[in-house]
Tab-separated table of C-alpha atoms in Angstrom:
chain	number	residue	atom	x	y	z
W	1332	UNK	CA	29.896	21.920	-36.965
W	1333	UNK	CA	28.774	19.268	-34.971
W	1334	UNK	CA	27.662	20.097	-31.277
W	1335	UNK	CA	30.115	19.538	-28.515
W	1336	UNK	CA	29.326	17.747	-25.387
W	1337	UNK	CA	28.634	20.465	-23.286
W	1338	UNK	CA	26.179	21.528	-25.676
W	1339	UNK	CA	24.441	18.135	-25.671
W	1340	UNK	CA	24.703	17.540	-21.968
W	1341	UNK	CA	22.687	21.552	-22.060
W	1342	UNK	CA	20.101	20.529	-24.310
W	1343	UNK	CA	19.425	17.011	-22.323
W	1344	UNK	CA	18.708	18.607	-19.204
W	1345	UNK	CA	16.675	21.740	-20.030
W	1346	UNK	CA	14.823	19.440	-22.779
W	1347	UNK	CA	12.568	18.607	-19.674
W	1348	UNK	CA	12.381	21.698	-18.027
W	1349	UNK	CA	9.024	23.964	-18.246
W	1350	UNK	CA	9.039	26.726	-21.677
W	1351	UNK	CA	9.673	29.276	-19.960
W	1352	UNK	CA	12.775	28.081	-17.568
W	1353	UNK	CA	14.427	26.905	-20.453
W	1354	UNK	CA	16.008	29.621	-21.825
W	1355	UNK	CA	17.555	30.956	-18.495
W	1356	UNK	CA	18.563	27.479	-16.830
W	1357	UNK	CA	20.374	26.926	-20.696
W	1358	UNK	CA	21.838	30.314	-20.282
W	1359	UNK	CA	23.118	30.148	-17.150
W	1360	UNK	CA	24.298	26.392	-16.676
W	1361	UNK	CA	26.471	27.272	-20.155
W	1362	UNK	CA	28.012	30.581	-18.095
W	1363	UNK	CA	28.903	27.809	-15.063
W	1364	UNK	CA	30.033	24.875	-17.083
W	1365	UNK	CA	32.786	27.565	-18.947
W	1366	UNK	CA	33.950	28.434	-15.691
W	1367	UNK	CA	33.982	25.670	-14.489
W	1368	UNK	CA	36.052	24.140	-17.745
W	1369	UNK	CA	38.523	27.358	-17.648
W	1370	UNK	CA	39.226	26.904	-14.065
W	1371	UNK	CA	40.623	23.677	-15.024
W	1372	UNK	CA	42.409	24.791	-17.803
W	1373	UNK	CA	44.728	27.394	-15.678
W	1374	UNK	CA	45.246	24.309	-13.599
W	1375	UNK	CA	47.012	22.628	-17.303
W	1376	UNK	CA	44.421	20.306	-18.270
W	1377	UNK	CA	43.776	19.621	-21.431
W	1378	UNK	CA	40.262	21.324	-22.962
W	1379	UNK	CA	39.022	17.709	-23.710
W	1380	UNK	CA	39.545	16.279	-20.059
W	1381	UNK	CA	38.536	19.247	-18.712
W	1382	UNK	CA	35.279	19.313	-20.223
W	1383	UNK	CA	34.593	15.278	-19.533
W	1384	UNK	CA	35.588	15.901	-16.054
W	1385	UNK	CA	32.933	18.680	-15.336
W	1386	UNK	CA	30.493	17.115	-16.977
W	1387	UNK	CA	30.600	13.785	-15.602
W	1388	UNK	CA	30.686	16.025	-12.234
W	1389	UNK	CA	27.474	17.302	-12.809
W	1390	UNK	CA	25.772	13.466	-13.053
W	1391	UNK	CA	22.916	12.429	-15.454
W	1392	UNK	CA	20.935	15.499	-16.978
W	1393	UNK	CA	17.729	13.822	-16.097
W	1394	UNK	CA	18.092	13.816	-12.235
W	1395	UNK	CA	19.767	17.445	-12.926
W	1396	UNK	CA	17.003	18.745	-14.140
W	1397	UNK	CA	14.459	17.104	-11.615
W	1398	UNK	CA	16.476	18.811	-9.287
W	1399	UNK	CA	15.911	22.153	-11.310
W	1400	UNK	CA	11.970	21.424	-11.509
W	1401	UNK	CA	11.926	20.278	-8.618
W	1402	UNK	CA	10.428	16.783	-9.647
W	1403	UNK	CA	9.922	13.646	-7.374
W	1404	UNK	CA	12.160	10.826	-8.488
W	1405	UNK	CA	10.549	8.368	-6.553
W	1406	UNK	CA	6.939	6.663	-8.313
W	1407	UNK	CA	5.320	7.475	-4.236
W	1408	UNK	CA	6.965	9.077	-1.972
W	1409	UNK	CA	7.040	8.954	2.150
W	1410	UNK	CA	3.961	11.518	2.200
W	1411	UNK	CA	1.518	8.891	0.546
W	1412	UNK	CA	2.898	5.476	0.567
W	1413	UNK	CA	1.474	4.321	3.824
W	1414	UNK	CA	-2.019	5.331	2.532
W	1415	UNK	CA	-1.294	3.828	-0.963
W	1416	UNK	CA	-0.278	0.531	0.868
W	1417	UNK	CA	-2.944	0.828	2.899
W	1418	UNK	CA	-5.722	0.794	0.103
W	1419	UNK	CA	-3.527	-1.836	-1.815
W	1420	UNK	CA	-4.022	-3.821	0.652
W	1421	UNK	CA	-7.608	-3.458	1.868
W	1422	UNK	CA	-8.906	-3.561	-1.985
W	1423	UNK	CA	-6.729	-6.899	-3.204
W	1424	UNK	CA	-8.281	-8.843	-0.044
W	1425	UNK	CA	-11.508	-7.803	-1.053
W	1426	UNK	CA	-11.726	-7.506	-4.885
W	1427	UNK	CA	-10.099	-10.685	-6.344
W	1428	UNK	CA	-12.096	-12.963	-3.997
W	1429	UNK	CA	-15.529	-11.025	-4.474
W	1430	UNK	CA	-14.443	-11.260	-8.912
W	1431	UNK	CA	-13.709	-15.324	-8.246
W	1432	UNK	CA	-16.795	-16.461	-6.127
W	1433	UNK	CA	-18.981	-14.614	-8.778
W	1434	UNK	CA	-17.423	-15.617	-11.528
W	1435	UNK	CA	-17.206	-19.190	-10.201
W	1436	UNK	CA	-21.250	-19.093	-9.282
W	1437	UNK	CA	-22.388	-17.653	-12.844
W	1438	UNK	CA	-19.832	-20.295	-14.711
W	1439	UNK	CA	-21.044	-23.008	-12.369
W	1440	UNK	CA	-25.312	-21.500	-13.073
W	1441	UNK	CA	-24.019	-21.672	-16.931
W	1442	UNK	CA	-22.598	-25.405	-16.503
W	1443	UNK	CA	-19.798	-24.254	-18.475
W	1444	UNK	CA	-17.079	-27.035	-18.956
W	1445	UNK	CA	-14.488	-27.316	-15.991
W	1446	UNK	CA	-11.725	-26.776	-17.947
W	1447	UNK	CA	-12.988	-23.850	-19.243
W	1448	UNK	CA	-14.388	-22.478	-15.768
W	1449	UNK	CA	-10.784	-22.947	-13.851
W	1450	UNK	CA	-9.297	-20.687	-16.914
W	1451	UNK	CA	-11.688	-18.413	-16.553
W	1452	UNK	CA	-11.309	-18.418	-13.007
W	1453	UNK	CA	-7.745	-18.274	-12.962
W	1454	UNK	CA	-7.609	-15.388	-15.329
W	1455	UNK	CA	-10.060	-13.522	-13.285
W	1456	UNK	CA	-7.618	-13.587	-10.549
W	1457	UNK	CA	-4.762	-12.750	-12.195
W	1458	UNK	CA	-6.508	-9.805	-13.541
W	1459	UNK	CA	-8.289	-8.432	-11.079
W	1460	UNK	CA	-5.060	-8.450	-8.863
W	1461	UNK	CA	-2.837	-6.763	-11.842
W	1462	UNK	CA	-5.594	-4.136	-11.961
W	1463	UNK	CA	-6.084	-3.177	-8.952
W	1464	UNK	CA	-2.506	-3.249	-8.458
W	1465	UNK	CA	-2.686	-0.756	-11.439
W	1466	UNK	CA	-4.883	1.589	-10.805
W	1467	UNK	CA	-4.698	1.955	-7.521
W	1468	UNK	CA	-0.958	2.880	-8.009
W	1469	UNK	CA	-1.873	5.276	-11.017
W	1470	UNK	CA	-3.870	7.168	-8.774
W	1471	UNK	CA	-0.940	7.624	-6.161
W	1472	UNK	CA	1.713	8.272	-8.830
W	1473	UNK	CA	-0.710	11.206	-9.714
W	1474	UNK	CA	-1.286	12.063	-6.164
W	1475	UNK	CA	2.518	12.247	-5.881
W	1476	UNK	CA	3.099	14.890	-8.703
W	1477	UNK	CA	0.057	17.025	-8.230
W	1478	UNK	CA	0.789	17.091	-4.526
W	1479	UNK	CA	-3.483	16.731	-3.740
W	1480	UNK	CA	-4.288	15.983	-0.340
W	1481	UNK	CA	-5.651	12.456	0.639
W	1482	UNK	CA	-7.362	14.114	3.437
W	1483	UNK	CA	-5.927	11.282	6.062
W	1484	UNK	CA	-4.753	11.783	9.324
W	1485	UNK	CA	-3.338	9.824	11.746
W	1486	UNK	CA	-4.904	9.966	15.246
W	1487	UNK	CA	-5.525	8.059	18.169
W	1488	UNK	CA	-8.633	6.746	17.179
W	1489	UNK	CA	-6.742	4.889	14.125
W	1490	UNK	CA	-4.845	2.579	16.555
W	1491	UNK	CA	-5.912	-0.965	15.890
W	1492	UNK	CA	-8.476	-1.908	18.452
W	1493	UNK	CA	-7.446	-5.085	21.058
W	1494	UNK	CA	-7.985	-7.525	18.632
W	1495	UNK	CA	-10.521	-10.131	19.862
W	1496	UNK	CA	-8.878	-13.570	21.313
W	1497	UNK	CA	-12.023	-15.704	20.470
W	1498	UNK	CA	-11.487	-17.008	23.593
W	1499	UNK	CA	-13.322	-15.236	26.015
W	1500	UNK	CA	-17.008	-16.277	27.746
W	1501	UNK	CA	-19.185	-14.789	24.812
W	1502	UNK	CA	-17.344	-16.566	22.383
W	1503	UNK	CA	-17.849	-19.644	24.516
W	1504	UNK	CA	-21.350	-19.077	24.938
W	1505	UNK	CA	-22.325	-17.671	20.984
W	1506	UNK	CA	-20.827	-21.041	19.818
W	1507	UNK	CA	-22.267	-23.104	22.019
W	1508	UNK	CA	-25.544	-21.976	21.539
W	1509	UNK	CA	-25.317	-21.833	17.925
W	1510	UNK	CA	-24.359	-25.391	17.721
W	1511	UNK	CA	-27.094	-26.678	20.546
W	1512	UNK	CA	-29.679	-24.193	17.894
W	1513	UNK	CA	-28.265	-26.604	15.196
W	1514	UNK	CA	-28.210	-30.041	16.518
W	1515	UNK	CA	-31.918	-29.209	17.939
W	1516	UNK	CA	-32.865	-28.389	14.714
W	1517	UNK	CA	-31.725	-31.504	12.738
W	1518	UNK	CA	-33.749	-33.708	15.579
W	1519	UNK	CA	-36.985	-31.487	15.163
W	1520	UNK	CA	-36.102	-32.212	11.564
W	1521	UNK	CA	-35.771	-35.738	11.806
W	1522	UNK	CA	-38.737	-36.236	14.428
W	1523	UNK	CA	-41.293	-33.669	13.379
W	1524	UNK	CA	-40.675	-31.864	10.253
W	1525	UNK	CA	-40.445	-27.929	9.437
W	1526	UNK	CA	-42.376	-27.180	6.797
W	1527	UNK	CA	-46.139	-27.592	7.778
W	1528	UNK	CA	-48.080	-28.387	4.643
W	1529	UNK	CA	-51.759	-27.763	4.326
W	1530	UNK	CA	-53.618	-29.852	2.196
W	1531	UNK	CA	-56.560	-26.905	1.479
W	1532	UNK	CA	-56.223	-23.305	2.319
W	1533	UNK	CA	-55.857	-22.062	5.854
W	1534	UNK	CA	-58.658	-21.832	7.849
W	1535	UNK	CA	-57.539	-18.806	10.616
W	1536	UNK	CA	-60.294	-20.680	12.871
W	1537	UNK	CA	-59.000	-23.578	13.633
W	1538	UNK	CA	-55.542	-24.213	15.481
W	1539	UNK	CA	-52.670	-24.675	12.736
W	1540	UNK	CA	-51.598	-28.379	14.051
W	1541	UNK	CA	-54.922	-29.657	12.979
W	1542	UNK	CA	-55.139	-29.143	9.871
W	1543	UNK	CA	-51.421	-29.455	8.606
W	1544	UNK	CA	-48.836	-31.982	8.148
W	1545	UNK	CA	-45.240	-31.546	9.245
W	1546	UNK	CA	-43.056	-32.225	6.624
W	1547	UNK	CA	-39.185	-32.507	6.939
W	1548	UNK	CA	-36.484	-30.789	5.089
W	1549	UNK	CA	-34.037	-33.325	5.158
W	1550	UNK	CA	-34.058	-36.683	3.462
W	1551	UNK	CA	-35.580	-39.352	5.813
W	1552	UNK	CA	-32.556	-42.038	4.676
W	1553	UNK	CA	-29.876	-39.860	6.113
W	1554	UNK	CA	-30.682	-40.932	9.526
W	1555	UNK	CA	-29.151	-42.772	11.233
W	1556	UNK	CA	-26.024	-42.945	9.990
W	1557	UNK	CA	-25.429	-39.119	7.949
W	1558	UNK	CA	-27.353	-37.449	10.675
W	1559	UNK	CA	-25.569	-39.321	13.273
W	1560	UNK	CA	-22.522	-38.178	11.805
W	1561	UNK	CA	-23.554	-34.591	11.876
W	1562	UNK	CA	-23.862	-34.561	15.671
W	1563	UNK	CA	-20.899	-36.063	16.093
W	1564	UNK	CA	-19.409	-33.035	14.247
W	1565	UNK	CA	-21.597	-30.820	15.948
W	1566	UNK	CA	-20.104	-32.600	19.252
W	1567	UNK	CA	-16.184	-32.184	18.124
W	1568	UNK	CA	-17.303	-28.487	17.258
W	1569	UNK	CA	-18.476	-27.852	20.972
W	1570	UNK	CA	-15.576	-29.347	22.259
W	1571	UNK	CA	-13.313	-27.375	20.364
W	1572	UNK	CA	-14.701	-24.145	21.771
W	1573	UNK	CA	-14.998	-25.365	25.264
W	1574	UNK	CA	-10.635	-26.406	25.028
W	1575	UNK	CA	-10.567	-22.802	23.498
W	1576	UNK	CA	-12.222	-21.141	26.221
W	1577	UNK	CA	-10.567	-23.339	28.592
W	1578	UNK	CA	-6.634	-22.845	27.220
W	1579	UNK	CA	-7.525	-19.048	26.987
W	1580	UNK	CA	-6.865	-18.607	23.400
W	1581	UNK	CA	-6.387	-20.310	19.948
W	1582	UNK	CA	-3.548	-22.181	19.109
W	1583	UNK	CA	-2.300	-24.132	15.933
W	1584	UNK	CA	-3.280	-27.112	16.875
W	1585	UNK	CA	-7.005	-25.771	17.426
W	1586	UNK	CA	-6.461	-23.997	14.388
W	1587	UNK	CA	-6.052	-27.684	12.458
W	1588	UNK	CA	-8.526	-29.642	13.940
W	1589	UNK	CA	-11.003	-26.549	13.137
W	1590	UNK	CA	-10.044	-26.450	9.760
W	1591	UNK	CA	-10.262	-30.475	9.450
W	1592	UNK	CA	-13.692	-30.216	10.818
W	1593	UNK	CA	-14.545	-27.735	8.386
W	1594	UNK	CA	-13.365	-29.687	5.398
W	1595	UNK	CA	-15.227	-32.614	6.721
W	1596	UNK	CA	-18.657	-30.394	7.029
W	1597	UNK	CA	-18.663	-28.956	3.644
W	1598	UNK	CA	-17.839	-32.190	1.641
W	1599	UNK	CA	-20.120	-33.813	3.283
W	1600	UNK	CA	-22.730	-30.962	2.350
W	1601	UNK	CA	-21.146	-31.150	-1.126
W	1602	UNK	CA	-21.696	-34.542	-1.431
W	1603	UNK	CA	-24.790	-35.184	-0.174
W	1604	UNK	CA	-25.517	-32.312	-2.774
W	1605	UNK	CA	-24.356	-33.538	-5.515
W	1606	UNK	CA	-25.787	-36.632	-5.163
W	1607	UNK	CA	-29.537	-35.539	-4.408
W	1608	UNK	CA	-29.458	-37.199	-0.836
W	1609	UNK	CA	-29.737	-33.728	1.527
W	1610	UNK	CA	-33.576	-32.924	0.650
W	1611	UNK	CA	-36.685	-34.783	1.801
W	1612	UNK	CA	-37.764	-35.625	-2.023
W	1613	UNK	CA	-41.206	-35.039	-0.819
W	1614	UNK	CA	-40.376	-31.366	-0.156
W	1615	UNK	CA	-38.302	-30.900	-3.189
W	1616	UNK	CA	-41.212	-32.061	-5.099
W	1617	UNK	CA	-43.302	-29.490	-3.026
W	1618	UNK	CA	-41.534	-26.676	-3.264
W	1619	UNK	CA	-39.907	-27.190	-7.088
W	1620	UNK	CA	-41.699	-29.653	-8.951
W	1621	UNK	CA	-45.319	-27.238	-8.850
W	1622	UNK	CA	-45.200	-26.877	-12.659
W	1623	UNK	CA	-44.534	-23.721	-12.444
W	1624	UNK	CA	-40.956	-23.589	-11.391
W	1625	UNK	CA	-38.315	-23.726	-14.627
W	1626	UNK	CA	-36.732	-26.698	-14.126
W	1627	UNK	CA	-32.803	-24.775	-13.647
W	1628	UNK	CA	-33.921	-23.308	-10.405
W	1629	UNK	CA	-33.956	-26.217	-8.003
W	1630	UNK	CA	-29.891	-26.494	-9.980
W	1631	UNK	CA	-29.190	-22.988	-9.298
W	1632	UNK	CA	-30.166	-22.958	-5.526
W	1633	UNK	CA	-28.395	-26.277	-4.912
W	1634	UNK	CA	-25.151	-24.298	-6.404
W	1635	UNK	CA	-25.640	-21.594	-4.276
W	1636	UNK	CA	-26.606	-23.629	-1.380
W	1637	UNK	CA	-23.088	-25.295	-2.443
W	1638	UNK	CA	-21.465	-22.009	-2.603
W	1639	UNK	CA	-22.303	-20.920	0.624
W	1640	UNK	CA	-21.631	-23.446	2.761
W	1641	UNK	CA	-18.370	-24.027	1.262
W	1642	UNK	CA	-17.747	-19.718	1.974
W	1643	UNK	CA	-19.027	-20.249	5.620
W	1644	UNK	CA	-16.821	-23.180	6.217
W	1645	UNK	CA	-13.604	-21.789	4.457
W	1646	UNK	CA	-14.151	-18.377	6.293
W	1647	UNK	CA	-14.553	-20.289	9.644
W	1648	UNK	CA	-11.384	-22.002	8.895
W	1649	UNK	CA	-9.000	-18.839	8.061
W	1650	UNK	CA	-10.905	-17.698	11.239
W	1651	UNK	CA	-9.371	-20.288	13.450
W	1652	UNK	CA	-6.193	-19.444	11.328
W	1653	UNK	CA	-6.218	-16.015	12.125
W	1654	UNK	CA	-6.787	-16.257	16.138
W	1655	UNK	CA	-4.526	-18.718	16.324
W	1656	UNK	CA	-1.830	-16.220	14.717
W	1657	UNK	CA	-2.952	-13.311	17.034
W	1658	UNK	CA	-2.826	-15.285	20.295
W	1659	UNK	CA	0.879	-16.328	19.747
W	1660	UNK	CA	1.393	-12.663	18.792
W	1661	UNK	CA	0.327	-11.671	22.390
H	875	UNK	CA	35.790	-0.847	11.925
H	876	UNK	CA	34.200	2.575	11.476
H	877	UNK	CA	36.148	3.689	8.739
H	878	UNK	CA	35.642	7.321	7.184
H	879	UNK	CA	33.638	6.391	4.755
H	880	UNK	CA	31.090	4.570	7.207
H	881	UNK	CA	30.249	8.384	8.536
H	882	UNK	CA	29.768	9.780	5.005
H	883	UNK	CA	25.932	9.512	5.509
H	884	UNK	CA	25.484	10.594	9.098
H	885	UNK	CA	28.134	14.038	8.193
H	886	UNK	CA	25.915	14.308	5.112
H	887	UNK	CA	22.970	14.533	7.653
H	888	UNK	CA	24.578	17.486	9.462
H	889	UNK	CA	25.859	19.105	6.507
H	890	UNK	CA	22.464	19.138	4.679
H	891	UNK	CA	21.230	23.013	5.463
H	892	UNK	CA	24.335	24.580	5.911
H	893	UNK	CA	24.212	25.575	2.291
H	894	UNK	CA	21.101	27.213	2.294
H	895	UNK	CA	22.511	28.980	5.355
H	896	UNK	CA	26.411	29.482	3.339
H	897	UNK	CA	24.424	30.950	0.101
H	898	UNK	CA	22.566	33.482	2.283
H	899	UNK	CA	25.380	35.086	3.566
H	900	UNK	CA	27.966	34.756	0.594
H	901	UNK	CA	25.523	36.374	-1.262
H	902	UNK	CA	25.083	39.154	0.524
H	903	UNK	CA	27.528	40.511	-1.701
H	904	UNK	CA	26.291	39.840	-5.771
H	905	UNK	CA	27.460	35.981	-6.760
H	906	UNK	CA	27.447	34.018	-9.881
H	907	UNK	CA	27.195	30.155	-9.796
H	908	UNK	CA	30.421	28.774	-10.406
H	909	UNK	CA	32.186	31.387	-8.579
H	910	UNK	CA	29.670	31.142	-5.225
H	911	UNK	CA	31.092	27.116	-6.080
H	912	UNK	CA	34.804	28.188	-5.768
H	913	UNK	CA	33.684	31.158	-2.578
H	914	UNK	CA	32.068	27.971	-0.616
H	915	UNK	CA	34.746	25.632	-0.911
H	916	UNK	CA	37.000	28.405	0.044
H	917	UNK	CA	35.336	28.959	3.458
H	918	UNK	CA	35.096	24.892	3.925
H	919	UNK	CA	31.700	23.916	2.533
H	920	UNK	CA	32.011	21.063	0.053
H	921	UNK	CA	29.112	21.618	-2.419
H	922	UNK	CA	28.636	19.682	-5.441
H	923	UNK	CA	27.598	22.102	-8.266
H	924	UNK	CA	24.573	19.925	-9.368
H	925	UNK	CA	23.082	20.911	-5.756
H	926	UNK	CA	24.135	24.369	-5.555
H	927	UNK	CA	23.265	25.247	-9.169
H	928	UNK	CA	19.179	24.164	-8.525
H	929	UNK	CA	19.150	25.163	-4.999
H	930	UNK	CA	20.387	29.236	-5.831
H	931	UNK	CA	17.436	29.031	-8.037
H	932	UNK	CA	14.835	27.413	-5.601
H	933	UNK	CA	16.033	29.941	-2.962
H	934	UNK	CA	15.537	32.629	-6.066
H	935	UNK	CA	11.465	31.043	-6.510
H	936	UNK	CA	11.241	31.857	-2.541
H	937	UNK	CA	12.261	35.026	-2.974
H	938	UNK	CA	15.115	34.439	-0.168
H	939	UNK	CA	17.470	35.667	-3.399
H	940	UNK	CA	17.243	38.233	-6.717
H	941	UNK	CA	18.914	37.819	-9.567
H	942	UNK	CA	20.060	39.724	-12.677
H	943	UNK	CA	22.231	39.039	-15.640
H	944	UNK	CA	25.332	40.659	-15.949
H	945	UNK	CA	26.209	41.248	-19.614
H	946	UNK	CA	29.119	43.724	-19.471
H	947	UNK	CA	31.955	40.882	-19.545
H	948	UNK	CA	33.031	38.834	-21.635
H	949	UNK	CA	30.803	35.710	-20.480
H	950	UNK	CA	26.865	36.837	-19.562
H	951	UNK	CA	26.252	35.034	-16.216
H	952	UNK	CA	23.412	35.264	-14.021
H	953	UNK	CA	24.469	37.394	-10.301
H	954	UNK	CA	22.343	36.639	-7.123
H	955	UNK	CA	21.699	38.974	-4.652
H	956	UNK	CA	20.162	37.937	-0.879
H	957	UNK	CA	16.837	39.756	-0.779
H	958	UNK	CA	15.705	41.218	2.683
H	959	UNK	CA	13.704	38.209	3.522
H	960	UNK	CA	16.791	35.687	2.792
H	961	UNK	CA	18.664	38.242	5.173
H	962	UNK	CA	15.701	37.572	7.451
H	963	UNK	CA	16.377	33.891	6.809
H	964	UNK	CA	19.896	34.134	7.603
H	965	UNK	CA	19.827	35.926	10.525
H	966	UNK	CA	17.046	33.049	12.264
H	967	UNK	CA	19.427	30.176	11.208
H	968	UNK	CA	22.520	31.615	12.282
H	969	UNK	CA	20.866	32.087	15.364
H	970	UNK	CA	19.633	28.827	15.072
H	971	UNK	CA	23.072	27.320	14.221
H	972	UNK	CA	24.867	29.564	17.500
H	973	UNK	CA	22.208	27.481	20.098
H	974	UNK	CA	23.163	23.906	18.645
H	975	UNK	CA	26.880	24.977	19.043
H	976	UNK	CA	25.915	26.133	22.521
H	977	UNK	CA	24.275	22.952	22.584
H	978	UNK	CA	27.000	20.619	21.547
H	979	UNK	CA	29.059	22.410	23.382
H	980	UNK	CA	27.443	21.734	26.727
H	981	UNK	CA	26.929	17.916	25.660
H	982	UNK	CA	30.801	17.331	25.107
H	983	UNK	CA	31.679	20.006	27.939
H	984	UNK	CA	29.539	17.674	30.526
H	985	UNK	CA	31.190	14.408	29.463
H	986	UNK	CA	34.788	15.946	29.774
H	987	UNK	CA	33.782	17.186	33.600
């Protein structure tokens, strides 16, 4: 005899249920669907319509018997999705960019062949975003059916804090001095030299000017014209923050010109990298051409010389990006 | 505009509880599932059986309701009884339910004045 629906439609929803439920729930929902059926039948329906019609009443087995057990059928629920976006959040802003930049350092250290480093890098990406995606979401979907505590709480102290304008007089002040530190230090560059070379050892007797040469950092041939240049950046870069402070806050078009001036900085940088022109050859010699330096490190530095300046610069451009947004928000 | 069916989710708002609050009561007298179904919708609560068959036995897991099967008919079927803490139950939400009346009550009464 082959089993009839309500038997099926039985067997599909306590199939899920825990052992020892089983039996009872099977029991019991059999006792309510032949009720249910014969009520119909002293109404005149047929057995065959009656039976369709309670069981299509009762809905699919599966959210039946969640319903019996009790079961979430939602992946995360109200009670941790705010703390699961949350984390989401925080850990893709973080993760994928921290993956790339190393990646892209140890491919660039390796002189592996572009092609091969942008797969590399774009496949990083994609899966350290995927996976964190995935994990972190395991974890919740876990969290969800074991119903453990994340231990957070909301309270007062959680509420963002006045986010900072960038505008005000420290800001003013921090930049300004920062870039007058800078420009000061590409003239004493230029004019005296940083490194002070001795030609013997030390003697602690004598004062340290007489018996050392200042030698500069950067390559002699960049002045006028590289150098010059810098200022002028330099220049734009104090102006900016002076129109900040004055307009009382970022706005797009700050937010542009900051970014422009950052592009300009670190390809300039880059370039003057790439092409051996940044260093005083004299120093480089100094410093990495002793004999005993392996001849990769004076590469390695340069890329993460390269590296960095281009993280400073792109970080000081989303900056301007990001104040910019908040101001118009207030 | 607002037709009927516009309201279904609001009324299904107001409506969600009064089960729990139904079941208590009907059962202070021993009920089976199908026929505390049939008792409900008698006394004007529309419950779908795939609610009211999980909820008698969540409200059993609380202990708000016992339960024993009845073998002498025809059909076995499993008879809930309110324990003394679902009559304990009962008693705080009809309370409950008699202040928002009063409450309601007072809201449309000071509109009409």
């Amino acid at each position: 005899m082959t089993a009839t629906l309500t038997d099926r439609y039985i067997s599909a929803t306590v199939r899920t249920l825990p052992q020892d439920a089983q039996a009872d729930v099977r029991a019991e929902l059999s006792a309510s669907i032949a009720d249910d059926i014969e009520a119909r039948l002293d109404q005149g329906e047929v057995r065959q319509d009656a039976e369709r019609a309670v069981l299509t009443a009762l809905g699919d087995p599966d959210v039946l018997a969640a319903s019996y057990a009790d079961r979430p059928l939602q992946l995360i629920g109200p009670r941790y999705y705010l703390t699961w976006w949350r984390l989401l959040k925080l850990l893709w802003a973080i993760v994928p960019v921290t993956a790339v930049v190393g990646v892209l350092i140890a491919q660039l250290i390796a002189d592996a062949p572009i092609a091969e480093t942008i797969g590399t890098l774009v496949s990083v990406a994609i899966g350290t975003i995927v996976h964190v995606g995935f994990w972190t979401t395991l974890v919740f979907i876990i969290l969800e059916r074991t119903g453990a505590d994340t231990g957070e709480r909301w309270t007062l102290d959680a509420l963002p804090d006045p986010q900072e304008t960038g505008a005000g007089r420290g800001d003013l002040i921090a930049s300004l001095a920062f870039l007058g530190l800078a420009a000061g230090a590409l003239l004493w560059d230029r004019s005296i030299g940083f490194v002070l070379v001795a030609e013997n050892g030390v003697d602690i007797g004598v004062g340290l000017g007489s018996q050392t040469t200042a030698m500069p950092v950067l390559n002699a041939e960049l002045w006028p014209w590289w150098l010059g240049g810098m200022l002028i950046l330099i220049a734009f870069e104090a102006a900016l923050a002076i129109a900040v402070y004055a307009r009382h806050g970022w706005n797009t078009g700050f937010a542009w010109l900051n970014t422009a001036l950052a592009i300009v900085f670190s390809t300039v940088i880059l370039h003057l990298l790439i092409t051996s022109q940044l260093f005083n050859p004299e120093f480089v010699d100094y410093t990495l051409d002793r004999g005993d330096v392996p001849p990769e490190v004076g590469r390695i530095l340069a890329i993460l010389l390269g590296a960095g300046v281009v993280g400073v610069s792109a970080w000081n451009a989303i900056d301007g990006w990001l104040k910019s947004r908040r101001s118009v928000a207030h | 505009m607002n037709g009927r069916d516009d309201f279904d989710p609001q009324l299904l708002e107001l409506r969600r509880g009064t089960i729990v609050l139904a079941c208590l009561h009907l059962l202070r007298h021993a009920g089976y599932g199908y026929g505390l179904l049939e008792d409900l919708a008698r006394h004007g609560f529309a419950a779908d059986a795939n609610t009211l068959y999980p909820l008698l036995r969540r409200l059993e897991k609380q202990g708000y309701l016992t339960s024993e099967w009845n073998t002498e008919e025809t059909r076995p079927r499993k008879f809930y009884l309110t324990s003394a803490s679902g009559l304990r139950l009962a008693d705080t939400l009809t309370t409950e339910w008699a202040a928002l009346t009063g409450a309601i009550a007072s809201l449309t009464h000071g509109r009409t004045e």
